[in-house]
Structures are given as structure tokens and as C-alpha cells.
GROMACS .gro file of C-alpha atoms in nm:
model
  120
    1UNK     CA    1  15.927  11.481   5.533
    2UNK     CA    2  16.195  11.512   5.767
    3UNK     CA    3  16.139  11.383   6.125
    4UNK     CA    4  16.095  11.581   6.378
    5UNK     CA    5  16.341  11.490   6.656
    6UNK     CA    6  16.156  11.352   7.016
    7UNK     CA    7  16.103  11.601   7.317
    8UNK     CA    8  16.300  11.514   7.592
    9UNK     CA    9  16.000  11.488   7.872
   10UNK     CA   10  15.927  11.753   8.023
   11UNK     CA   11  16.105  11.880   8.448
   12UNK     CA   12  15.749  12.060   8.474
   13UNK     CA   13  15.546  11.763   8.330
   14UNK     CA   14  15.256  11.612   8.633
   15UNK     CA   15  15.023  11.794   8.818
   16UNK     CA   16  15.118  12.078   9.104
   17UNK     CA   17  14.951  12.196   9.410
   18UNK     CA   18  14.939  12.596   9.401
   19UNK     CA   19  14.995  12.667   9.789
   20UNK     CA   20  15.032  13.028   9.762
   21UNK     CA   21  14.968  13.346   9.559
   22UNK     CA   22  15.058  13.706   9.605
   23UNK     CA   23  14.713  13.826   9.499
   24UNK     CA   24  14.474  13.601   9.697
   25UNK     CA   25  14.430  13.407  10.022
   26UNK     CA   26  14.450  13.011  10.070
   27UNK     CA   27  14.025  13.070  10.110
   28UNK     CA   28  13.999  13.178   9.810
   29UNK     CA   29  14.214  12.920   9.600
   30UNK     CA   30  14.087  12.574   9.724
   31UNK     CA   31  13.759  12.772   9.659
   32UNK     CA   32  13.571  12.554   9.439
   33UNK     CA   33  13.865  12.245   9.422
   34UNK     CA   34  14.214  12.227   9.541
   35UNK     CA   35  14.417  12.546   9.401
   36UNK     CA   36  14.673  12.333   9.087
   37UNK     CA   37  14.867  12.382   8.802
   38UNK     CA   38  14.906  12.064   8.562
   39UNK     CA   39  15.144  12.028   8.246
   40UNK     CA   40  15.162  11.739   8.083
   41UNK     CA   41  15.431  11.591   7.878
   42UNK     CA   42  15.392  11.862   7.597
   43UNK     CA   43  15.375  12.152   7.880
   44UNK     CA   44  15.009  12.216   7.712
   45UNK     CA   45  14.772  12.148   7.993
   46UNK     CA   46  14.552  12.321   8.319
   47UNK     CA   47  14.543  12.519   8.576
   48UNK     CA   48  14.232  12.650   8.841
   49UNK     CA   49  14.230  12.845   9.131
   50UNK     CA   50  13.961  12.991   9.323
   51UNK     CA   51  13.671  13.011   8.992
   52UNK     CA   52  13.958  13.109   8.759
   53UNK     CA   53  14.040  12.837   8.527
   54UNK     CA   54  14.236  12.788   8.219
   55UNK     CA   55  14.425  12.610   7.923
   56UNK     CA   56  14.744  12.633   7.908
   57UNK     CA   57  14.999  12.626   7.583
   58UNK     CA   58  15.384  12.608   7.693
   59UNK     CA   59  15.682  12.619   7.615
   60UNK     CA   60  16.031  12.494   7.803
   61UNK     CA   61  16.315  12.733   7.863
   62UNK     CA   62  16.510  12.866   8.136
   63UNK     CA   63  16.544  13.217   8.324
   64UNK     CA   64  16.825  13.321   8.497
   65UNK     CA   65  17.010  12.898   8.452
   66UNK     CA   66  16.668  12.743   8.598
   67UNK     CA   67  16.438  12.508   8.350
   68UNK     CA   68  16.162  12.740   8.329
   69UNK     CA   69  15.826  12.714   8.145
   70UNK     CA   70  15.602  13.050   7.977
   71UNK     CA   71  15.320  12.978   7.863
   72UNK     CA   72  14.981  13.161   7.729
   73UNK     CA   73  14.604  13.011   7.871
   74UNK     CA   74  14.253  13.079   7.736
   75UNK     CA   75  13.971  13.008   7.976
   76UNK     CA   76  13.716  13.200   8.227
   77UNK     CA   77  13.568  13.294   8.597
   78UNK     CA   78  13.337  13.023   8.664
   79UNK     CA   79  13.191  13.198   8.889
   80UNK     CA   80  12.984  13.477   8.609
   81UNK     CA   81  13.135  13.307   8.300
   82UNK     CA   82  13.372  13.578   8.180
   83UNK     CA   83  13.594  13.456   7.965
   84UNK     CA   84  13.937  13.526   8.027
   85UNK     CA   85  14.254  13.564   7.823
   86UNK     CA   86  14.671  13.519   8.013
   87UNK     CA   87  14.992  13.464   8.017
   88UNK     CA   88  15.248  13.307   8.271
   89UNK     CA   89  15.523  13.170   8.310
   90UNK     CA   90  15.773  12.919   8.591
   91UNK     CA   91  16.092  12.885   8.684
   92UNK     CA   92  16.165  12.555   8.845
   93UNK     CA   93  16.328  12.542   9.197
   94UNK     CA   94  16.420  12.243   9.369
   95UNK     CA   95  16.080  12.053   9.368
   96UNK     CA   96  15.884  12.386   9.338
   97UNK     CA   97  15.746  12.615   9.086
   98UNK     CA   98  15.756  13.001   9.171
   99UNK     CA   99  15.565  13.182   8.912
  100UNK     CA  100  15.345  13.441   8.804
  101UNK     CA  101  15.001  13.420   8.623
  102UNK     CA  102  14.866  13.704   8.475
  103UNK     CA  103  14.533  13.767   8.351
  104UNK     CA  104  14.507  14.001   8.042
  105UNK     CA  105  14.356  14.382   8.112
  106UNK     CA  106  14.326  14.218   8.479
  107UNK     CA  107  14.513  14.121   8.814
  108UNK     CA  108  14.830  13.940   8.835
  109UNK     CA  109  14.964  13.714   9.106
  110UNK     CA  110  15.326  13.559   9.155
  111UNK     CA  111  15.236  13.203   9.231
  112UNK     CA  112  15.408  12.851   9.462
  113UNK     CA  113  15.302  12.482   9.428
  114UNK     CA  114  15.473  12.194   9.500
  115UNK     CA  115  15.412  11.853   9.298
  116UNK     CA  116  15.066  11.704   9.382
  117UNK     CA  117  15.081  11.393   9.609
  118UNK     CA  118  14.751  11.279   9.442
  119UNK     CA  119  14.486  11.386   9.145
  120UNK     CA  120  14.124  11.562   9.292
   0.00000   0.00000   0.00000
């Protein structure tokens, strides 16, 4: 069987602090934990804002010539236990992520994130 080429380290790797979302205010974002989105070296990961949390399955790509990641996710709403799924994407712009998170059959929101300085 042919060996796969090793993937280069993703530019999204690490924890990012979600600093704003178009749909929800900062008070809600940090309701349970400091809002974040996190990617591992293979573009999998997780996020949480408010009571919404999800596990990410992502792929690195490009949009408008900029590094980007597109992902699907599944998780839930911790406030009432509702299972949730969705999709999203993010573009690397300098030291910031700009993207969208979509909840299937529900809300969607733009978000901005900066590299986190420490884990919770």
C-alpha cells in the first residue's frame, strides 16, 4: 500500500478566542466558558460559545486566495440538551479568524476570533 504524504501543519492549529459574533452578544458568548474555537493538527477540533458546543471535522482549503478551513460539526445545546449539527468556515486574515457558524435548521452567525493566550 502506498504511503500517504504527511500533511503540513495547519495554519489554524491551536485555540482561538471568539471575540464577537453577529447573532449573539459577548455576555452570552462567555456564559459558560470563554468562547473558543480550537483546531488540532488535522483540522479536527471543537468550539463552544454560550451553551452551544460542537466537535469539528474540518478540511483546509483557500477562499479568495487566503488560507481557509471548512468544517461540519455535531454537538448540542447544554442549556436544554438539544442535539445540534451544522457547518462552518473560517478565513485566516493576519492574526485573526473571520468566519461563519451555521446551525442546521437554526441560526447562523459570523464570528471573529484571535489566538488565545492560554487554555481554560
